[in-house]
PDB file of C-alpha atoms in Angstrom:
ATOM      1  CA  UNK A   1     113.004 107.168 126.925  1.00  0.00           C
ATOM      2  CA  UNK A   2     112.211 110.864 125.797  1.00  0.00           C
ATOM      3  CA  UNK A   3     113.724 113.543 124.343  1.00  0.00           C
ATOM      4  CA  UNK A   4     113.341 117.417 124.984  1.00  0.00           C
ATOM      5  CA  UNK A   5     110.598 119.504 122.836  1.00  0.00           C
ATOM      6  CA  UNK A   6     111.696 122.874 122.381  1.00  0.00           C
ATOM      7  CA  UNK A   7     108.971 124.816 120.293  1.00  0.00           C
ATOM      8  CA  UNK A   8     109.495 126.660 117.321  1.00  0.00           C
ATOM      9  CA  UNK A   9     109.352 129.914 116.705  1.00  0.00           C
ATOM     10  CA  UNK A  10     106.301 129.122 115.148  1.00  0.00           C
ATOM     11  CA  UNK A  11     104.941 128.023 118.097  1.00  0.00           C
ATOM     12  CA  UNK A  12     106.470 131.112 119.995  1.00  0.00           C
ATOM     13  CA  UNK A  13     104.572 133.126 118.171  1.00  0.00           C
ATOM     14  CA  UNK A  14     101.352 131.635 118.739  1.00  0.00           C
ATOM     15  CA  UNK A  15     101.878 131.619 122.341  1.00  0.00           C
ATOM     16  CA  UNK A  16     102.697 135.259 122.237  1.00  0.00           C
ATOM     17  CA  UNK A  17      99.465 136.031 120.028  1.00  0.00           C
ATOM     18  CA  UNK A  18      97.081 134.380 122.464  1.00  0.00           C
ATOM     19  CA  UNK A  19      99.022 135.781 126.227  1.00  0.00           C
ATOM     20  CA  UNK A  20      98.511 139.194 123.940  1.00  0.00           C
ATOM     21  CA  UNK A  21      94.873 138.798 122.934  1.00  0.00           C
ATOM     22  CA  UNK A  22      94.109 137.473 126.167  1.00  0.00           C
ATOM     23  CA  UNK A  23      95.778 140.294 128.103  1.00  0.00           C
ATOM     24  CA  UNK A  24      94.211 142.756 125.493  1.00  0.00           C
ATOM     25  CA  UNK A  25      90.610 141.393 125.842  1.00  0.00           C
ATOM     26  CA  UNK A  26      90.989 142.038 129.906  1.00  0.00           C
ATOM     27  CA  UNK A  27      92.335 145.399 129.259  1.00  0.00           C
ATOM     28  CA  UNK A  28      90.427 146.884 126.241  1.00  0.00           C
ATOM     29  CA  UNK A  29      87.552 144.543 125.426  1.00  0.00           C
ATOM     30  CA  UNK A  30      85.640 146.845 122.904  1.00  0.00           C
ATOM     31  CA  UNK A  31      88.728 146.241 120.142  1.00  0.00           C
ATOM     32  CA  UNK A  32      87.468 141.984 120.567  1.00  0.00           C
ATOM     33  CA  UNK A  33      86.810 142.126 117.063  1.00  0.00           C
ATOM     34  CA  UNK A  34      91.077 142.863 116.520  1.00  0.00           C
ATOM     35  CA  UNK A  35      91.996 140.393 118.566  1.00  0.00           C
ATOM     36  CA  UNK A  36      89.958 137.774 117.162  1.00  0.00           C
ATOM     37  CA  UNK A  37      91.342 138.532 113.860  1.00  0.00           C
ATOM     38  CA  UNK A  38      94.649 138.381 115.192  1.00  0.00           C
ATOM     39  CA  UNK A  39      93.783 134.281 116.482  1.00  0.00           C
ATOM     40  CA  UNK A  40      92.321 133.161 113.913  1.00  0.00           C
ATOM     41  CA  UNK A  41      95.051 134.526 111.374  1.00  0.00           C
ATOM     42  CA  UNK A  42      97.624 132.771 113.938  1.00  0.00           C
ATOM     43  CA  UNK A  43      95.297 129.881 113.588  1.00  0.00           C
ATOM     44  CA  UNK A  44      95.169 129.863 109.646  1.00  0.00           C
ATOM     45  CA  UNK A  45      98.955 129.571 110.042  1.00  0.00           C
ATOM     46  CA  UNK A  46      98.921 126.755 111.820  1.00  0.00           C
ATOM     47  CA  UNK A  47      96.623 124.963 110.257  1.00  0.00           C
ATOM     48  CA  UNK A  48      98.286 125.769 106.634  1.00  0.00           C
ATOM     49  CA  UNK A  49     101.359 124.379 108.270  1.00  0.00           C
ATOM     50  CA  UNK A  50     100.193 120.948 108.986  1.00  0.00           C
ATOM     51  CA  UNK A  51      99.002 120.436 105.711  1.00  0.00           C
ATOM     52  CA  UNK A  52     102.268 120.722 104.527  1.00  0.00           C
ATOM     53  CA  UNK A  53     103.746 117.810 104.802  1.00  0.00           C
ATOM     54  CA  UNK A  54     107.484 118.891 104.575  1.00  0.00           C
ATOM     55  CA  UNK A  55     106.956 122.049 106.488  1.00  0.00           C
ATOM     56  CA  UNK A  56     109.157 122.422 109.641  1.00  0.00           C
ATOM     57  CA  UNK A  57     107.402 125.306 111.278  1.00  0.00           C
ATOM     58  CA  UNK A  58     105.446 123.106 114.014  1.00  0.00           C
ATOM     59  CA  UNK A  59     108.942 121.077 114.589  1.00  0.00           C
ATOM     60  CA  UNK A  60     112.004 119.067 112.806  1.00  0.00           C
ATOM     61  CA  UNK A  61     110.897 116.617 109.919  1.00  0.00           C
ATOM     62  CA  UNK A  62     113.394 114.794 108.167  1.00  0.00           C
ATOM     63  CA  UNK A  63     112.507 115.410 104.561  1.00  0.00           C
ATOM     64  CA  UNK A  64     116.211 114.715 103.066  1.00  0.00           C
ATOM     65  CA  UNK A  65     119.134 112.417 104.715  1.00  0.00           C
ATOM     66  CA  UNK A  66     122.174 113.952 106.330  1.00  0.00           C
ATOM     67  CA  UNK A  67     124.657 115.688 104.233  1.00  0.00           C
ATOM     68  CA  UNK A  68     126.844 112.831 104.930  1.00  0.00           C
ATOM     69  CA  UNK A  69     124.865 110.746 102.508  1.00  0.00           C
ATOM     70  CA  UNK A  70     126.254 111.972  99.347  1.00  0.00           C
ATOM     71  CA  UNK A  71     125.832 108.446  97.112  1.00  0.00           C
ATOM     72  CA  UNK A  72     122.504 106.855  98.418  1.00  0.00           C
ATOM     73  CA  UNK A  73     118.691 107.617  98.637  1.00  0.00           C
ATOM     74  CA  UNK A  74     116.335 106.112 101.090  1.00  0.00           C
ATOM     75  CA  UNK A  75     113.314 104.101  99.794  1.00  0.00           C
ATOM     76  CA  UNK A  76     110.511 104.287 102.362  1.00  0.00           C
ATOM     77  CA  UNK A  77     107.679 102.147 101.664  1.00  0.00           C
ATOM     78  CA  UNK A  78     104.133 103.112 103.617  1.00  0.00           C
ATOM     79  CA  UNK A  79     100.692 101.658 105.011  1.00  0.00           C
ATOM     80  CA  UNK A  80     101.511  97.972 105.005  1.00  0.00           C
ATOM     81  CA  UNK A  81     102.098  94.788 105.526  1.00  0.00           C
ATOM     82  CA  UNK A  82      99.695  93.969 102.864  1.00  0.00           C
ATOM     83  CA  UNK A  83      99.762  89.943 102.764  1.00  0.00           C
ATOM     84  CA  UNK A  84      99.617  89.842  98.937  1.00  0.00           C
ATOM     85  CA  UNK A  85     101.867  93.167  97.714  1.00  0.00           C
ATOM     86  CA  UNK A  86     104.651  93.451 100.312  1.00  0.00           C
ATOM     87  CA  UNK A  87     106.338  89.739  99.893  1.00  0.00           C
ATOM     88  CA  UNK A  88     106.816  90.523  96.089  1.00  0.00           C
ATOM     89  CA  UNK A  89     108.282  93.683  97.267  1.00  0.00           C
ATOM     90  CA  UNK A  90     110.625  91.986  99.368  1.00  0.00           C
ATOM     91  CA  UNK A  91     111.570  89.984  96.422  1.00  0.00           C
ATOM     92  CA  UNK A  92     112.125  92.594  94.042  1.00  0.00           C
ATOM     93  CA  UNK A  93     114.585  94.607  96.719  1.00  0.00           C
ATOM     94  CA  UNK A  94     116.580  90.832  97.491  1.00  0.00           C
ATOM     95  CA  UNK A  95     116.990  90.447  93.661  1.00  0.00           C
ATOM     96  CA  UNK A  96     118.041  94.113  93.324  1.00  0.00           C
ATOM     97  CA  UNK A  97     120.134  94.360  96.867  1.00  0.00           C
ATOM     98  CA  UNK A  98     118.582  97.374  98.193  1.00  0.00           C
ATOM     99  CA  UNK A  99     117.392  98.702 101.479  1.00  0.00           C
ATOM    100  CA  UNK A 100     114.255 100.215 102.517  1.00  0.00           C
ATOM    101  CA  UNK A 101     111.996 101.769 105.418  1.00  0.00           C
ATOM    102  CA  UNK A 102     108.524  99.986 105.832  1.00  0.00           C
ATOM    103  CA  UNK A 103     106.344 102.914 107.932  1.00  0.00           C
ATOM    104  CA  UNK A 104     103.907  99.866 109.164  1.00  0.00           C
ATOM    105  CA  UNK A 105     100.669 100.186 110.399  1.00  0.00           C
ATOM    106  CA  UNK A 106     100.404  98.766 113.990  1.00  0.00           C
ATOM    107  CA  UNK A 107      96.713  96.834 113.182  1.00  0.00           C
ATOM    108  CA  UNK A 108      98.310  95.802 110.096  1.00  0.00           C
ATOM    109  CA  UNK A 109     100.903  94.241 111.431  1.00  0.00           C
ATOM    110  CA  UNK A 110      99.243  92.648 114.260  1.00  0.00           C
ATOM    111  CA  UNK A 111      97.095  90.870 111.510  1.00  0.00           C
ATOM    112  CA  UNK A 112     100.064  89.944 109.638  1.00  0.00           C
ATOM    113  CA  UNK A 113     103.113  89.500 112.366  1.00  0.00           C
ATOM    114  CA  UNK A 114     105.410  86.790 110.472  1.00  0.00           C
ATOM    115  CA  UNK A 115     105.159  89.503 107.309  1.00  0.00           C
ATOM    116  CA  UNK A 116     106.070  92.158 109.588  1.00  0.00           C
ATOM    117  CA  UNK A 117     109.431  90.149 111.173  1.00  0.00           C
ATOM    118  CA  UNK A 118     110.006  88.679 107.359  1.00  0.00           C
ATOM    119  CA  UNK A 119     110.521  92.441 106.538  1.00  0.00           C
ATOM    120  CA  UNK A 120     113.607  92.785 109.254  1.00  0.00           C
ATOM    121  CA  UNK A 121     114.502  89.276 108.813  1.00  0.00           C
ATOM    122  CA  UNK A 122     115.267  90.201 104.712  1.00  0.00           C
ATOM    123  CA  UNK A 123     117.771  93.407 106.239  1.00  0.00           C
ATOM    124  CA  UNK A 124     114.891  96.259 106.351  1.00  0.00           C
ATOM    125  CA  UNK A 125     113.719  98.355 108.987  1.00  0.00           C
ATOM    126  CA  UNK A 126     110.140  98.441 110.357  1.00  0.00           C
ATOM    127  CA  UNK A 127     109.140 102.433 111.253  1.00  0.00           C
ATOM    128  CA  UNK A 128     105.738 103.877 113.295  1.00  0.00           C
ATOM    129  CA  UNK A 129     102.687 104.755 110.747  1.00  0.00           C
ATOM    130  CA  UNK A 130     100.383 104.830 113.735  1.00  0.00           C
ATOM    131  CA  UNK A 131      97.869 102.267 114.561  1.00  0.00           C
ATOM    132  CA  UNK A 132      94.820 102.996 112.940  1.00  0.00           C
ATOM    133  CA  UNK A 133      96.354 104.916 109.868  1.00  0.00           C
ATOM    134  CA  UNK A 134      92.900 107.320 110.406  1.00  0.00           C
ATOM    135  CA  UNK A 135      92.342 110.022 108.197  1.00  0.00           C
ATOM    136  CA  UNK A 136      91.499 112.255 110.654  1.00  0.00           C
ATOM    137  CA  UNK A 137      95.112 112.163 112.852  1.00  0.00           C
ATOM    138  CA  UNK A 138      95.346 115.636 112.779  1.00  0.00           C
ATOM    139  CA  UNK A 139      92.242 116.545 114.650  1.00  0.00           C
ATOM    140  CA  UNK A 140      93.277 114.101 117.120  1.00  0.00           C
ATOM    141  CA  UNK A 141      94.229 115.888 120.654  1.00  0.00           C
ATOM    142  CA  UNK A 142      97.418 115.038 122.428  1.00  0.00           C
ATOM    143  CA  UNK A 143      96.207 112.210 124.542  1.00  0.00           C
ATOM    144  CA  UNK A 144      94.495 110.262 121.498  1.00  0.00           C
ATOM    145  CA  UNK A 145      97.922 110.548 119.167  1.00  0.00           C
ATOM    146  CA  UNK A 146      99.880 109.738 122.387  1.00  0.00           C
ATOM    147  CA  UNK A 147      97.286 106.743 122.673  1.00  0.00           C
ATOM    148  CA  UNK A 148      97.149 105.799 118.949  1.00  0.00           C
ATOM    149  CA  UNK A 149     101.303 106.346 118.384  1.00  0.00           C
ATOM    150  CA  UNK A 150     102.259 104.565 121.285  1.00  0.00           C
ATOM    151  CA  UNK A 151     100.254 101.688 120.801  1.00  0.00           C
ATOM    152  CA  UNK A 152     102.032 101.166 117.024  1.00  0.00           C
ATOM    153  CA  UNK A 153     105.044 101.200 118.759  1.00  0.00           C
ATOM    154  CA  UNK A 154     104.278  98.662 121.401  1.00  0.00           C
ATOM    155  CA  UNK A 155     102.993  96.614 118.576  1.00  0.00           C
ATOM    156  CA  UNK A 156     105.982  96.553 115.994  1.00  0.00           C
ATOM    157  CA  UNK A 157     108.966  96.581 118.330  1.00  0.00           C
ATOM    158  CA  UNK A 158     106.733  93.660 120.382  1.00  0.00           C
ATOM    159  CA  UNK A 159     106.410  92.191 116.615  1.00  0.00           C
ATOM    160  CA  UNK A 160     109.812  93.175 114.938  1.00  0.00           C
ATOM    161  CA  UNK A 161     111.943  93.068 117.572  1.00  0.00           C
ATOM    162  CA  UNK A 162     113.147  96.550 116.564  1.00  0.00           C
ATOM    163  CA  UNK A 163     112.485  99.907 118.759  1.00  0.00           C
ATOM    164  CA  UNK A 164     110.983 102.232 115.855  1.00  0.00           C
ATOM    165  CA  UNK A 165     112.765 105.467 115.780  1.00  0.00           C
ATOM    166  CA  UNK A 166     110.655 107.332 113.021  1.00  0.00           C
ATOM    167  CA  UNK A 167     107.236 107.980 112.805  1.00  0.00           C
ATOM    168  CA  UNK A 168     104.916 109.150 109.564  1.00  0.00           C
ATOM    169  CA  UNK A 169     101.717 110.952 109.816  1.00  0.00           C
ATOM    170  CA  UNK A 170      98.818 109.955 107.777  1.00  0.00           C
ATOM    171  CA  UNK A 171      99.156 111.530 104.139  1.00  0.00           C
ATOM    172  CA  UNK A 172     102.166 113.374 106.169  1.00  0.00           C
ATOM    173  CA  UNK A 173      99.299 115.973 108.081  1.00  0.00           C
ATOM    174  CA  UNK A 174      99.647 117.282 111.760  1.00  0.00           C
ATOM    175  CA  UNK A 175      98.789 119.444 114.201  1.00  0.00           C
ATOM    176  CA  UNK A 176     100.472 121.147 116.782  1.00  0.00           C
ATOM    177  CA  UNK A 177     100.248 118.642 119.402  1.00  0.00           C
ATOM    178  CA  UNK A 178     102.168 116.185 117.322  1.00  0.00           C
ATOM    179  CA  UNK A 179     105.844 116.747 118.080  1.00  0.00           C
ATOM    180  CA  UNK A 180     105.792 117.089 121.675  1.00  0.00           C
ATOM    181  CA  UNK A 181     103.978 113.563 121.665  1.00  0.00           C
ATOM    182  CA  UNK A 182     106.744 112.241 119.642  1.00  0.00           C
ATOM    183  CA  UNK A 183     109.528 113.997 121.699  1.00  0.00           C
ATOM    184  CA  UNK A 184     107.589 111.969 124.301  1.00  0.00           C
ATOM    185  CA  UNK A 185     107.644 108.723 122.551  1.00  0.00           C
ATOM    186  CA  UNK A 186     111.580 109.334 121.750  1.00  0.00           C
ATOM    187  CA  UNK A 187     110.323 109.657 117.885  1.00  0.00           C
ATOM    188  CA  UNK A 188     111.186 111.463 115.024  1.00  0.00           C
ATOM    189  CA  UNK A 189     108.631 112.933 112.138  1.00  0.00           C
ATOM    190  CA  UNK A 190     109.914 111.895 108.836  1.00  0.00           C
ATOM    191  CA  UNK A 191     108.377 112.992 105.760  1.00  0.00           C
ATOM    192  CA  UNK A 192     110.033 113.054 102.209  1.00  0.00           C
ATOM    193  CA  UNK A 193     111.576 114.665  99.216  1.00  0.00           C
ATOM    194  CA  UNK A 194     109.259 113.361  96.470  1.00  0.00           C
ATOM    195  CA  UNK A 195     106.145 111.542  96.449  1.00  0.00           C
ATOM    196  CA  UNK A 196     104.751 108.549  94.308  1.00  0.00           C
ATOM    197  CA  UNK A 197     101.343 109.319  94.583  1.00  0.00           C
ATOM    198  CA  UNK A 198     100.550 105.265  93.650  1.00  0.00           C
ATOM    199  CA  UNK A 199      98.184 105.108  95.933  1.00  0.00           C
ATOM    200  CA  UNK A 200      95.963 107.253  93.439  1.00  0.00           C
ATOM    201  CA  UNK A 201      97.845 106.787  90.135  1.00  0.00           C
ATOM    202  CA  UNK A 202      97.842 102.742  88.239  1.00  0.00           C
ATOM    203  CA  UNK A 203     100.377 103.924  85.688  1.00  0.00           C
ATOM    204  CA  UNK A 204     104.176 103.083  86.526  1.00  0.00           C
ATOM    205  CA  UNK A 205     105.429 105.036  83.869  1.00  0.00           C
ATOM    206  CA  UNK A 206     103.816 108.068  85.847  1.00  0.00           C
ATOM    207  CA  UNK A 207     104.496 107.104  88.970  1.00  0.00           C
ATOM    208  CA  UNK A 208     108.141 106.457  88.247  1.00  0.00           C
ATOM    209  CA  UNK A 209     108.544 109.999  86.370  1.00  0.00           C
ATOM    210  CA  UNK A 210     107.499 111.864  89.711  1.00  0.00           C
ATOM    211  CA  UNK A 211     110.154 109.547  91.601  1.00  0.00           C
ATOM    212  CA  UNK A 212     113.039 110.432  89.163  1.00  0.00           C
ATOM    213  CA  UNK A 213     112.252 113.826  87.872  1.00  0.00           C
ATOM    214  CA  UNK A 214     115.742 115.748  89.250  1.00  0.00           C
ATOM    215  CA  UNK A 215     116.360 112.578  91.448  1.00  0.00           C
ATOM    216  CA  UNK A 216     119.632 113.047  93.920  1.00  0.00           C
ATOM    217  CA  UNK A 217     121.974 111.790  96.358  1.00  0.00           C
ATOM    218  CA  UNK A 218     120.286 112.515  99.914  1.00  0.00           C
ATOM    219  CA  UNK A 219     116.529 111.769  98.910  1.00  0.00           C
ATOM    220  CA  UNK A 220     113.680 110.614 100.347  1.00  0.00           C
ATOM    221  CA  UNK A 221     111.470 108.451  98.172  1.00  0.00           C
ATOM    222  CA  UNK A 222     108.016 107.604  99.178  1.00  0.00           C
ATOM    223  CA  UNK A 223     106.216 104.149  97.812  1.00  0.00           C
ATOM    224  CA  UNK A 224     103.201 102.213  99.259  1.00  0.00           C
ATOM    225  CA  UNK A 225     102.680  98.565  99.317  1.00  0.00           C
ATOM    226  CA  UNK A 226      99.400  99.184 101.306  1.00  0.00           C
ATOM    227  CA  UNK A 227      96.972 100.829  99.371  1.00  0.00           C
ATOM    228  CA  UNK A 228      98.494 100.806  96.182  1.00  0.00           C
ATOM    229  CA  UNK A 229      96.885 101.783  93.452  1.00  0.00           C
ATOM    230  CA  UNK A 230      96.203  99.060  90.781  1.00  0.00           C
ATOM    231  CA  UNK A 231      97.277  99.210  86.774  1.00  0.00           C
ATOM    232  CA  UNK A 232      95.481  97.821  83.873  1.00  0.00           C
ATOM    233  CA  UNK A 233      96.395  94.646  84.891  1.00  0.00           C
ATOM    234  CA  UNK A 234      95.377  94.369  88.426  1.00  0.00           C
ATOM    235  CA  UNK A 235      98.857  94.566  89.552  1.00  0.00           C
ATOM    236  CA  UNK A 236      99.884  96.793  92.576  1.00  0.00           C
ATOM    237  CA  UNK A 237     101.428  99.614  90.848  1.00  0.00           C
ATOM    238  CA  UNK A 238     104.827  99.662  93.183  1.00  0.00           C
ATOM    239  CA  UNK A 239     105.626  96.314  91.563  1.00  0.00           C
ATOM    240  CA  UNK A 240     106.098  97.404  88.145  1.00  0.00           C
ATOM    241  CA  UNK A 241     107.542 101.058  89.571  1.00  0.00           C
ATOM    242  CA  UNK A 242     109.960  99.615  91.802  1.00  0.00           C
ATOM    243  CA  UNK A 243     112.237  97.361  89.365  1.00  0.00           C
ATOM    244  CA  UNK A 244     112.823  99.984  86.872  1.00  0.00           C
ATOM    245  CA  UNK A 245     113.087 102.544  89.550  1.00  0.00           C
ATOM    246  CA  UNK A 246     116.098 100.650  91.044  1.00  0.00           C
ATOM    247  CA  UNK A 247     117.434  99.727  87.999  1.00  0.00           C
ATOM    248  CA  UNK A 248     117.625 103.628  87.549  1.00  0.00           C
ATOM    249  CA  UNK A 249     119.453 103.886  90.938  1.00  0.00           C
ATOM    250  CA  UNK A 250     121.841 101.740  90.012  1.00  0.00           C
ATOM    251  CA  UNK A 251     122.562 103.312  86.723  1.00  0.00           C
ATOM    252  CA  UNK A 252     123.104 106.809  88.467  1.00  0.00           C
ATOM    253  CA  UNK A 253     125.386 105.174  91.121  1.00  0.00           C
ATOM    254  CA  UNK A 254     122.833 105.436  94.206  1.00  0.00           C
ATOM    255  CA  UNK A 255     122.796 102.893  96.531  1.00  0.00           C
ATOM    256  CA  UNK A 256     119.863 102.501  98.771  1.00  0.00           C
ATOM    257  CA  UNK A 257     119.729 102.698 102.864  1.00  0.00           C
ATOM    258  CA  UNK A 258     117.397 102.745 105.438  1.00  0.00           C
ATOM    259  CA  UNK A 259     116.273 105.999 107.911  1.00  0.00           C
ATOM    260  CA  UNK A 260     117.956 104.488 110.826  1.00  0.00           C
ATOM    261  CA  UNK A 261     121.078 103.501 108.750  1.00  0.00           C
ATOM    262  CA  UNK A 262     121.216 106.974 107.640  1.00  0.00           C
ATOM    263  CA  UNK A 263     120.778 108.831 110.410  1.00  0.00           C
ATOM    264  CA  UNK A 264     123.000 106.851 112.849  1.00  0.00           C
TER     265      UNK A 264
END
């Protein structure tokens, strides 16, 4: 299964800067110095653009839910299974009755399979991080993120039982190549509203400010059980952030749902 790309306008741009400078270069090649100015400012663009991680101008990311979803936020959950961190997590959402989206790594959860169908087996829903979680993803050219994508989603479906339908790029950067291989691979980029940053930050109190600060119906909340970032006491940071964060949730009158709930 696929889906169409259609570019952005973005991307319509750049294609229309380069046919330009090209044409240009054959017709007036003393004013080179112009139109290499004009590519690499297209470039800078592009480039600022996938460091964004919410921008849309190389193609859609989901960075809220619907509008439909006027009482619930999503809880998405990255970088694991992790064989220590993630059953405790599974725990704390049972105890509090809540929902989330596990973006799994596709090694990961070949090392850890019964953790990975535990995680649907509990009510959740397993989502594409990309096999080898690399830093560098968004150098990668078309065929190695077609390569590198694809084989996550082999993986957890294969693992989970469950076709992913969302995919999340390393530390949410891309490139332009990125959302025609997911069109490809019938995928969809998701990002988020706010950010934990507990991978880097041990204190809950901190992380769960930056979670709640102006927290609403319709947002997406980003955790990791992989990679967490430790507290004083050697804990995983998500596991003290997570009960008082849905204890929040519940006082506000938010219920919790997955992606693919959501966006059904």
């Amino acid at each position: 299964m696929s889906r169409r790309w259609q570019p952005t306008p973005t991307l319509y741009a750049t294609f229309a800067v380069h046919g330009a400078a090209a044409a240009g270069l054959l017709a007036a090649p003393q004013h080179w110095p112009g139109w290499l100015a004009a590519l690499a400012a297209n470039h800078a663009v592009l480039t600022t653009a996938g460091l964004l991680p919410r921008s849309t101008l190389l193609g859609p990311n989901l960075t809220r839910l619907p509008a439909g979803c006027t009482d619930a936020v999503a809880l998405t959950i990255d970088d694991g299974p992790d064989p220590e961190v993630t059953p405790q997590v599974l725990d704390l959402l049972d105890a509090a009755g809540a929902r989330a989206t596990f973006f799994c790594i596709g090694r990961r959860a070949r090392a850890h399979p019964a953790l990975c169908r535990e995680i649907v087996t509990r009510g959740h829903r397993v989502e594409n991080h990309g096999d080898a979680h690399a830093k560098t993803l968004a150098f990668f050219g078309p065929a190695r993120l077609r390569a590198d994508i694809a084989a996550a989603q082999a993986c957890l479906a294969d693992i989970s039982g469950q076709l992913p339908r969302f995919f999340r790029a390393t530390a949410g950067l891309r490139n332009p190549f990125l959302e025609p291989v997911l069109a490809g691979l019938d995928l969809h980029l998701a990002a988020w509203t706010r950010r934990s940053y507990d991978t880097r930050c041990g204190d809950a109190n901190i992380v769960l400010a930056r979670l709640s600060k102006n927290l609403a119906a319709g947002d997406i909340l980003l955790m990791h059980d992989g990679n967490a970032a430790r507290g004083s006491g050697g804990r995983a940071v998500i596991l003290d952030t997570l009960p008082a964060l849905l204890d929040l949730l519940h006082q506000q009158g938010l219920t919790t749902v997955t992606l693919h709930a959501a966006c059904s």
